[in-house]
Structure formats: C-alpha cells, structure tokens
XYZ file of C-alpha atoms in Angstrom:
549
model
C -41.081 -27.129 32.057
C -42.828 -24.834 28.951
C -46.216 -23.697 29.606
C -47.152 -24.887 26.139
C -45.514 -28.377 27.107
C -48.467 -28.812 29.866
C -50.743 -27.821 27.300
C -49.777 -30.645 25.010
C -49.153 -33.019 27.327
C -52.420 -32.665 28.739
C -54.108 -32.765 25.445
C -52.088 -36.066 24.570
C -53.462 -37.709 27.823
C -56.862 -36.416 27.297
C -56.794 -38.328 23.588
C -54.774 -41.657 24.861
C -57.629 -41.800 27.520
C -60.395 -41.783 25.107
C -58.798 -44.289 23.073
C -57.992 -47.086 25.936
C -61.135 -46.101 27.720
C -63.892 -45.662 25.136
C -66.846 -44.414 26.737
C -70.373 -45.363 24.864
C -71.722 -42.049 22.290
C -74.152 -40.352 24.216
C -77.823 -40.329 22.617
C -78.643 -37.148 22.661
C -77.712 -34.413 20.326
C -76.928 -31.714 22.466
C -74.577 -33.889 24.242
C -72.794 -34.905 20.796
C -72.893 -31.385 19.837
C -71.037 -30.293 22.995
C -68.578 -33.553 22.601
C -67.975 -32.232 19.254
C -67.559 -28.579 20.329
C -65.132 -29.417 22.842
C -63.120 -31.397 20.871
C -63.294 -28.479 18.217
C -61.827 -26.122 20.946
C -58.871 -28.783 21.900
C -58.093 -28.699 18.376
C -57.990 -25.063 17.982
C -55.736 -24.602 21.132
C -53.218 -27.151 20.151
C -52.949 -25.396 16.298
C -52.017 -22.172 18.689
C -49.770 -24.316 20.611
C -48.123 -25.352 17.357
C -47.803 -22.094 15.819
C -46.390 -20.497 19.232
C -44.021 -23.595 19.430
C -42.841 -22.606 15.719
C -42.080 -18.856 16.129
C -40.146 -19.586 19.296
C -38.075 -22.090 17.489
C -37.495 -19.712 14.813
C -36.547 -17.353 16.665
C -33.915 -19.219 18.236
C -32.947 -20.383 14.964
C -32.250 -16.997 14.239
C -30.443 -16.200 17.457
C -28.322 -19.195 16.940
C -27.354 -18.158 13.569
C -26.661 -14.276 15.276
C -24.649 -15.786 17.879
C -22.629 -17.732 15.594
C -22.032 -15.067 13.187
C -21.249 -12.771 16.263
C -18.401 -16.042 17.491
C -16.773 -16.214 14.082
C -16.123 -12.386 13.577
C -14.904 -12.775 17.239
C -12.801 -15.497 16.240
C -11.352 -13.638 13.025
C -10.888 -10.590 14.873
C -8.814 -12.075 17.640
C -7.141 -15.033 15.779
C -7.457 -14.297 12.139
C -4.546 -12.292 9.906
C -4.758 -9.097 10.022
C -2.828 -5.789 9.902
C -2.450 -5.505 13.795
C -1.941 -9.367 14.358
C 0.406 -9.935 11.084
C 3.464 -8.666 13.622
C 2.734 -11.415 15.963
C 2.647 -13.747 13.078
C 5.765 -12.600 11.574
C 7.466 -13.307 15.027
C 6.692 -16.962 14.904
C 7.427 -17.148 11.155
C 10.814 -15.791 12.171
C 11.493 -18.535 14.982
C 10.658 -21.369 12.661
C 12.766 -19.731 9.633
C 15.639 -19.876 12.552
C 15.258 -23.101 13.697
C 15.013 -24.282 9.923
C 18.425 -22.737 9.441
C 19.849 -24.857 12.424
C 18.296 -28.068 11.209
C 19.813 -27.729 7.561
C 23.491 -26.710 8.753
C 23.198 -29.495 11.211
C 21.891 -31.949 8.567
C 23.705 -31.168 5.397
C 25.504 -34.030 5.132
C 22.451 -35.907 5.836
C 20.401 -34.309 2.598
C 21.213 -35.458 -0.818
C 18.524 -33.815 -2.803
C 20.072 -30.877 -5.078
C 17.621 -27.914 -4.244
C 17.437 -24.863 -6.166
C 19.789 -22.269 -5.193
C 17.383 -18.923 -4.130
C 18.006 -16.194 -5.941
C 19.610 -13.125 -3.908
C 19.729 -9.504 -5.020
C 22.580 -7.490 -4.863
C 23.525 -5.309 -2.078
C 22.717 -1.363 -2.600
C 25.336 0.254 -4.214
C 24.627 3.173 -2.140
C 26.398 1.376 0.804
C 30.058 2.117 1.710
C 32.269 -0.680 0.813
C 35.479 -1.538 3.048
C 37.528 -3.793 1.117
C 40.041 -6.546 3.009
C 42.298 -7.817 0.497
C 43.391 -11.425 1.133
C 46.362 -12.653 -0.372
C 47.580 -16.247 -0.840
C 50.014 -17.646 1.848
C 52.959 -18.218 -0.222
C 56.274 -19.342 1.018
C 58.809 -16.870 -1.248
C 56.957 -13.432 -2.122
C 55.518 -13.624 -5.846
C 57.076 -17.268 -6.377
C 55.156 -20.229 -7.236
C 55.227 -23.103 -4.237
C 55.077 -25.938 -6.227
C 58.057 -24.661 -8.772
C 59.053 -21.861 -7.954
C 58.346 -19.889 -10.949
C 57.243 -16.055 -11.010
C 53.496 -15.722 -10.145
C 51.503 -13.083 -12.734
C 47.984 -11.330 -11.877
C 44.927 -13.460 -13.145
C 42.241 -11.510 -11.259
C 39.949 -11.593 -7.974
C 36.936 -13.043 -6.562
C 34.737 -10.451 -4.775
C 32.369 -11.932 -2.048
C 30.412 -9.499 -0.285
C 29.336 -9.542 3.105
C 26.780 -7.293 4.893
C 27.816 -5.666 8.089
C 25.701 -3.661 10.390
C 27.705 -0.801 12.762
C 25.376 0.085 15.594
C 24.412 3.352 16.175
C 26.339 5.425 18.453
C 25.930 8.825 20.295
C 28.004 11.749 19.462
C 28.797 14.715 20.945
C 29.035 18.035 19.454
C 30.889 20.764 21.263
C 29.983 24.817 19.951
C 33.131 26.617 20.844
C 32.258 30.071 20.731
C 35.865 32.258 21.143
C 35.739 35.201 22.926
C 37.690 38.240 21.648
C 38.924 41.387 23.184
C 40.383 44.711 21.789
C 43.635 45.416 23.452
C 42.582 49.350 22.794
C 39.132 49.558 24.714
C 38.506 46.388 25.460
C 34.996 45.442 23.864
C 34.611 41.763 23.676
C 33.294 40.070 20.591
C 31.856 36.956 20.260
C 29.522 35.031 18.135
C 25.656 34.369 19.136
C 24.715 31.009 20.185
C 23.128 28.924 17.277
C 19.693 27.928 17.410
C 18.717 24.418 19.035
C 15.315 22.729 18.508
C 14.668 23.071 22.719
C 15.901 26.441 24.324
C 18.834 25.353 26.679
C 18.298 21.576 25.995
C 21.314 18.940 25.324
C 19.636 16.885 22.690
C 20.692 17.708 19.063
C 18.427 17.668 15.890
C 18.857 14.375 15.152
C 18.516 12.948 18.506
C 15.205 14.319 18.646
C 14.566 13.313 15.160
C 15.429 9.516 16.494
C 13.291 9.680 19.214
C 10.513 10.757 17.058
C 10.799 8.183 14.307
C 11.407 5.511 17.017
C 8.221 6.130 19.230
C 5.507 6.707 16.355
C 7.106 5.001 13.615
C 8.212 1.938 15.119
C 6.748 1.919 17.958
C 9.097 1.878 20.321
C 7.785 3.245 24.070
C 10.378 5.613 25.768
C 11.059 3.605 28.435
C 12.568 0.936 26.150
C 14.385 3.308 24.226
C 15.325 4.508 27.440
C 16.414 1.202 28.345
C 18.743 0.813 24.975
C 20.867 3.902 25.059
C 21.747 2.663 28.782
C 23.285 0.045 26.705
C 25.656 2.980 25.470
C 25.973 4.357 28.964
C 23.968 7.315 27.989
C 21.380 8.371 30.309
C 18.006 9.685 29.382
C 15.401 8.902 31.823
C 11.679 8.034 30.147
C 10.594 11.399 31.780
C 13.726 13.762 29.530
C 12.413 11.789 26.688
C 9.286 12.513 27.316
C 9.728 16.409 27.791
C 11.848 16.236 24.271
C 8.692 14.770 22.459
C 6.675 17.143 23.387
C 8.210 20.054 23.269
C 9.446 18.274 19.502
C 5.779 18.281 18.590
C 5.058 21.982 19.764
C 7.611 22.734 17.521
C 6.562 21.376 14.533
C 2.884 21.835 15.107
C 2.986 24.875 12.219
C 4.274 22.505 9.907
C 1.677 19.574 10.616
C -1.102 22.571 9.954
C 0.792 23.234 6.323
C 0.260 19.584 6.105
C -3.517 19.730 7.221
C -4.023 22.841 4.470
C -2.689 20.992 1.515
C -4.918 17.444 2.490
C -7.844 20.180 2.228
C -6.653 21.603 -0.650
C -7.728 18.365 -2.664
C -10.749 17.448 -4.452
C -11.936 13.946 -2.364
C -10.996 13.186 1.222
C -10.645 9.698 2.642
C -11.605 9.970 6.234
C -11.765 6.742 8.898
C -11.069 7.124 12.850
C -10.016 4.513 15.649
C -10.153 4.592 19.131
C -6.868 5.205 21.658
C -6.821 4.949 25.499
C -5.983 8.184 27.546
C -5.392 8.470 30.880
C -8.248 9.670 33.025
C -7.249 13.028 34.869
C -9.768 12.442 37.702
C -8.633 9.134 38.616
C -6.404 11.721 41.126
C -8.829 13.230 42.221
C -11.567 10.669 42.167
C -9.332 7.354 42.947
C -12.545 5.245 42.286
C -13.195 6.877 39.078
C -11.774 4.894 35.372
C -8.120 4.744 34.813
C -8.755 5.287 31.229
C -11.145 7.215 28.752
C -11.434 6.667 25.253
C -10.309 9.021 22.983
C -10.199 9.171 18.856
C -7.712 9.627 16.118
C -9.184 10.854 13.133
C -7.206 10.551 9.962
C -7.784 12.673 6.632
C -6.038 11.671 3.711
C -4.854 12.930 0.267
C -3.808 10.850 -2.244
C -4.178 11.401 -5.671
C -1.905 9.158 -7.591
C -4.451 6.544 -8.464
C -5.342 8.947 -10.917
C -2.496 10.704 -12.228
C -3.317 13.891 -10.056
C -1.208 15.563 -7.433
C 1.739 13.759 -6.389
C 1.905 14.569 -3.554
C 0.136 12.484 -1.140
C -0.333 13.514 2.325
C -2.344 12.610 5.503
C -3.266 14.592 8.516
C -4.110 13.451 11.723
C -6.288 14.768 14.447
C -6.632 13.973 17.950
C -10.566 14.194 20.072
C -11.384 13.579 23.231
C -14.481 11.882 22.485
C -16.150 10.522 18.867
C -18.798 13.508 18.474
C -19.818 14.641 14.954
C -18.871 18.251 15.657
C -14.878 17.398 15.413
C -14.937 16.441 11.902
C -17.439 18.913 11.119
C -15.369 22.105 12.542
C -11.992 20.544 10.930
C -13.547 20.250 7.184
C -15.787 23.642 7.188
C -13.687 25.102 4.731
C -13.080 22.038 2.848
C -15.276 21.223 -0.335
C -15.726 18.402 -2.222
C -16.231 14.497 -1.783
C -14.898 12.748 1.255
C -14.585 9.066 1.488
C -15.977 7.305 4.925
C -17.725 4.454 6.814
C -21.365 4.714 7.621
C -20.667 6.617 10.830
C -23.682 8.641 11.824
C -21.597 11.190 13.412
C -20.542 12.369 9.724
C -23.969 13.634 9.148
C -23.548 16.732 10.481
C -19.874 17.342 8.291
C -22.512 16.329 5.261
C -25.443 18.912 6.371
C -23.302 22.030 7.500
C -20.609 21.916 4.839
C -20.359 21.727 1.231
C -19.146 17.945 1.131
C -20.759 14.990 -0.849
C -20.886 11.500 0.716
C -19.036 8.361 -0.475
C -19.527 4.949 0.665
C -16.729 2.653 0.732
C -17.808 -1.154 -0.761
C -14.872 -2.605 1.569
C -16.901 -2.425 4.318
C -19.757 -3.904 2.530
C -17.255 -6.829 1.095
C -15.908 -7.052 4.476
C -19.749 -7.898 6.052
C -20.329 -10.137 3.184
C -17.316 -12.091 4.065
C -18.099 -12.312 7.282
C -21.202 -13.845 6.581
C -20.121 -16.302 4.091
C -17.318 -17.600 6.639
C -19.874 -18.328 9.516
C -22.804 -19.866 7.497
C -21.340 -20.424 3.819
C -24.065 -19.027 2.911
C -24.781 -18.902 -1.077
C -26.021 -15.345 -1.211
C -23.223 -13.905 0.481
C -21.349 -16.040 -1.978
C -22.617 -14.328 -5.054
C -22.039 -10.909 -3.600
C -18.658 -11.688 -2.732
C -18.324 -12.945 -6.457
C -19.855 -9.774 -8.068
C -17.913 -7.001 -5.794
C -14.889 -8.713 -6.689
C -15.611 -8.218 -10.547
C -15.765 -4.450 -9.571
C -12.542 -4.552 -7.811
C -10.676 -5.810 -11.550
C -12.174 -2.844 -12.913
C -10.617 -0.796 -10.162
C -6.885 -2.473 -11.153
C -7.684 -1.683 -14.750
C -8.058 1.987 -14.429
C -5.498 2.539 -11.724
C -3.051 5.191 -12.911
C -5.938 6.494 -15.741
C -6.791 10.187 -16.157
C -10.139 10.886 -14.617
C -12.073 11.184 -18.071
C -10.285 7.759 -19.156
C -11.301 6.120 -15.663
C -14.929 7.376 -15.537
C -15.445 6.269 -18.857
C -14.184 2.379 -18.320
C -16.405 2.390 -14.953
C -19.342 3.580 -17.183
C -18.954 0.834 -19.864
C -17.934 -1.879 -17.366
C -18.484 -0.945 -14.085
C -22.150 0.440 -14.367
C -24.152 -2.678 -15.688
C -22.135 -4.575 -12.379
C -23.018 -2.228 -10.113
C -26.878 -1.617 -10.793
C -27.396 -5.722 -11.336
C -26.302 -5.810 -7.746
C -28.264 -3.392 -6.441
C -31.222 -4.456 -8.081
C -30.416 -8.127 -7.137
C -30.193 -7.610 -3.440
C -33.558 -6.491 -2.580
C -35.002 -9.413 -4.249
C -32.833 -11.850 -2.026
C -34.425 -10.018 0.978
C -37.914 -12.226 0.293
C -36.279 -15.614 0.423
C -34.780 -15.011 3.596
C -36.029 -14.428 7.451
C -35.643 -10.637 7.629
C -34.373 -10.638 11.083
C -31.593 -12.891 10.495
C -27.632 -11.433 10.328
C -27.895 -11.906 6.271
C -30.792 -9.666 6.213
C -29.148 -7.188 7.941
C -26.098 -7.118 5.935
C -28.101 -6.862 2.949
C -30.356 -3.926 4.091
C -26.956 -2.428 5.369
C -25.715 -2.876 1.321
C -28.596 -1.306 -0.176
C -28.347 1.790 2.301
C -24.532 2.429 1.692
C -24.616 1.764 -2.156
C -26.609 4.784 -2.615
C -24.059 6.909 -1.883
C -21.238 4.868 -3.567
C -22.655 5.891 -6.882
C -20.839 8.744 -7.313
C -17.447 6.770 -7.801
C -19.452 5.729 -10.872
C -19.079 9.420 -12.238
C -16.274 10.887 -11.115
C -12.862 9.946 -12.004
C -11.406 11.407 -9.048
C -12.968 9.043 -6.929
C -12.219 5.536 -5.403
C -14.653 2.364 -4.874
C -13.568 2.375 -1.187
C -11.696 3.916 2.052
C -9.011 1.725 2.080
C -6.583 4.754 1.776
C -7.723 5.914 4.912
C -7.955 2.579 6.807
C -4.148 1.657 5.759
C -3.411 5.283 7.168
C -4.916 3.828 10.663
C -3.129 0.615 10.775
C -0.050 2.071 12.067
C -1.946 3.877 15.263
C -3.396 0.566 15.796
C 0.204 -1.221 16.050
C 1.429 1.577 18.315
C -1.627 1.660 20.970
C -0.641 -2.045 21.144
C 3.045 -0.984 22.437
C 2.233 2.304 24.456
C -1.508 1.082 25.903
C -2.669 4.440 26.631
C -1.890 8.210 25.782
C -1.202 9.954 29.080
C -3.322 13.101 28.387
C -5.090 15.032 25.943
C -2.095 17.247 25.073
C 0.002 14.030 25.082
C -2.470 12.542 22.286
C -2.125 16.052 20.187
C 1.418 15.700 20.150
C 0.838 12.309 18.931
C -1.101 13.592 15.973
C 1.571 15.771 15.339
C 3.984 13.442 14.869
C 1.790 10.923 13.226
C 1.042 13.568 10.382
C 4.771 14.365 10.011
C 6.062 10.794 9.846
C 2.897 9.595 7.863
C 3.193 12.186 5.174
C 6.897 11.768 4.638
C 6.521 7.977 4.462
C 3.664 8.383 1.596
C 6.185 10.760 -0.247
C 8.874 8.015 0.125
C 11.112 9.858 2.500
C 13.285 9.085 4.842
C 11.319 10.694 7.712
C 14.313 10.389 10.147
C 16.622 12.317 7.711
C 13.894 14.582 6.423
C 12.986 15.540 10.672
C 16.354 15.819 11.167
C 17.001 18.811 8.684
C 13.762 20.149 9.547
C 14.452 20.170 13.072
C 17.783 21.540 12.807
C 16.060 24.708 10.958
C 12.303 25.168 11.316
C 13.341 27.340 14.575
C 14.300 30.647 12.577
C 12.356 29.817 9.897
C 10.070 32.190 8.763
C 6.398 31.145 9.435
C 5.323 32.281 6.234
C 7.295 30.095 4.172
C 6.677 26.946 6.186
C 5.734 25.223 3.467
C 9.041 25.189 2.091
C 10.092 22.654 4.757
C 7.285 19.755 3.933
C 8.435 17.097 2.578
C 8.023 16.990 -1.532
C 9.563 20.282 -1.337
C 12.499 18.972 0.667
C 12.709 15.979 -1.603
C 13.378 18.764 -4.658
C 15.873 21.031 -2.503
C 17.840 17.948 -1.700
C 17.375 16.537 -5.479
C 19.249 19.917 -6.618
C 21.518 19.979 -4.215
C 22.638 16.367 -5.599
C 22.779 17.745 -8.967
C 24.798 20.641 -8.305
C 27.555 18.989 -6.419
C 27.728 16.206 -9.065
C-alpha cells in the first residue's frame, strides 16, 4: 500500500476514535493549545497528502493519454490504410470481387432486378487486332436456309475480346561471316557489336526487364528465376544478381546526370527511409547482428505545379547510416530552397550550404490527426479544419505561374496561416503542458516558422508530399526483398530506383527506355550522356515517329 494511503488511514482512525470515544477536554490552556496544534499539524499533513495524490493522479492521467495516443498511432500504422498496406487491401478486395463474380454467375437466373449496365472503356487503339470472321451456317453457300433466296451483305457486329500473349524468350544469333582473300589470304570479318555486359548472354531488353521487375514491380530475383524456369530457361538468382550489379555500374553516369538535373532547380524535396542491410561483421563474429540499418534518400525536382520545368526527376542516394553529413556533402553545390521534415540532421546541410529550409504542413496535420483520432480533441479538430482551408487554396493555385500563386496565397492563405500561428499558443494555456496535444502544438509552432517562405515564393509548396511519394516504391519493395545484401547492393538499387523513378515521373515506359539505353550506352560518349535522359529520349522518339509517318 502506498505511504500516503497509510497516512490517510492513520488520520482517519484517529479522528474516528475521537468521535466514538470522546475524552473530556483538559482544563489547562497549555494542554488545549497543544491539542489544537496537533490537530492543525494533522490537517496540514492531510493537505500535503492530498496535493501529492492530485499530482500523482494527474501524472497517471497524462501517462494514460500518452499510452492511448501511442497505441492509436501503432494501430493506425499497423492496420490503417497506408500506401504500404494498400496492396494487401487490394488483394482482399480482389478475392471478394472474384467471389462476387462467381455468385452472380450461379444466381443469374434467380435475380430479377434490373441493374444499370456498367460503363466499359473501349480497348486501346494501339493494340494489334487479330480478326476472326465467323460466317453463318448455311446449307447452300450464298442461299437462305428458309426459302433458298440469294443472300446480300447487310453489315457485321464486331465484338472485341482482350487476350494476353505471355512473354517469350528469344535467342538473337549474331553471325559474322569470315571472308578470305584468294590472293593474299587476308581474312575479313566484322567486329563484334558491343553488349551491355561484356561476354554476357543477356541482351538489353532482358536486362531492362530484370531491373524493372525488381525495382518497379518489386519482384525479388529468386522469384524471377522461378518464373523463367517455367519457360525452360535456367537463370539462377546469382546470375541475375550479377546482371543487376553490372547493369547498375553501366548506368551510373546516367543516374548522376539525373542528380545534376535535380540540383539545377530552384527548390528540391528531400526525404529518407530506412532499409535493412546484411551486416558484413556477421561472417567474422557469428554473434553479431544479422543486419544493420542503411538509408535511402530521395531528392526530387518537380516544377509542374507552378508551370516551370516540365522535366521532373528524382535522385536516390544510399548511405550506410542517417548522419546529416551525407545530405550536406551531396547538396554542397546546391543553392535554393529545400522542402524537408524536422530531422535535426538537416541542420548541418542548412548551415554549411546556401540552402533555406521549408517545413512540411503534412507532418503537422498528421500529428493533429493522430491526436484527434485517439482522443477526439476539439482543439485538434479545429486545427485540422484550418489546415484544410490552406490545402483548398493550394488546389486553386496549382498550375498557375509563380507570381499568380504568390498573389493568391498573400490574399487568401496568409490571413489563415497567421491566425493559426496566433491561435496555437493560446491553446497551450488551456491544457496540460505534458499532454500529447501540447507536444504536438509546440511542434506545430516550431515548424510553422520555417513554413512561412511558401507564402512569399510561388515556386514553393505547402508540404513535402512530393518527396514522400517518391519514397513509397522503396517502402513497398523492402517488404519483398526484406534486406539489401551489402552497401554496394544498396548503391546499385539507388541507381536503378533513380532511373526507373524518373522515367515514371516523365510518363515514359521504363522498360522500353532502359532497353534502348542499355543497347547504346556502352558506346555512347560520356560528355553527351544527357542525350539519353528520359525527356530527351521522349523528344527523339517523337521525332522518329513523325519522320516515319
């Protein structure tokens, strides 16, 4: 039993004893005075115990709130609809839809209600068509089965059925003829064309397919090996891994060109995510940890929201840890604005380089949302409503030039922003300073100071969601391959993610583009590497198509 409970119990028993067995009051004033002093001391002690109890109960209430907040966040992280968990939800929905389709087919005769016919999009025009002409069954060709009259053509009904032809391996034979001079016996033979991997059997299209399957479709190499085995082609996982490593090394100059393009912008978006890497010390020390934690950093340039450069790009960097020196080193030649979260490691980047920090409203909103979800806090709800007004204005300015965006934000967003910044400190006075809500409010006040530049510069955004979207493929991929084999493997993955991610941002098929690049890059001049970038590839292919027409 706690000590304060013993004190209360003792005082309570003493008082009860005095009430039930009253003693005659003493006649001497000194004795009466001593009794009053004892009672006063007892009351003071009780008051102190009550204060301690209130403080302890308050601390426990705060602890309960924090634990509820943490549990709510963990449940949302584990069971909520997030981008990483979305695939699992889609699998469940697919199973339910398949089951519903079976039920609809078996109960079609029972159902009598007429349902609206679902709208169906026409099949893409670029797909090749294989025609199959189905003629009516006639007893005599060209004659009616009923009266024998001559039939004439009225038209035809065309029904299109979408089919799929599985991919197939093909062997490309390079036959180099040898010619010998009949006079001097000199032998003439064409030189061997360059290949992406010297003395390798993989062609550019196959290498591109392996890269895209692993880093865009998140298909680990051992699964790819199993798929190829069904085609009676034996490609071991180690062989595929070797192809990925050598292809990444060949494509590294192109990835660095993407990085230079990203740093040439006025503003970039930066975010990072952890990835498990097999620890090399495990071989030397069996009791050491099997994996360590590396990081992928995403640097994104996307100026489409303010009608700037129409060539978005993302550059991924792998590092063995999360020290701030990595971003500071990579961005040492960048000058401009940097959208990022409140990670303290970025301070070195801001101090050493000519970079101005721009905070992220999405992080602020997310914390208020967690509080509201866990506690139904009216303060958090009001903050969310105010932030929603700012995002509604962002929808209005999207696609406008920077000067127009700045003017609209100054007229509409700035009053809302300033009111929110003034309102938040006032709410701190009405709640406990140790509560989770108070912590979120202090975080919001601190980060909003670094978010003000977006009101004055039309090239900036309200949040860092552009970088967070670029992190999602890695978050999904690591659920499939679990960990990287080494730091060198992490670097190879960063190169592949860079090229595939940039191609997807430019709405270019990464498989087609990488197959073309891998077929040419070995003999391509290094000082003209920018010609192979996705947006230049798009221009070249468009020109070729027009010329062919």
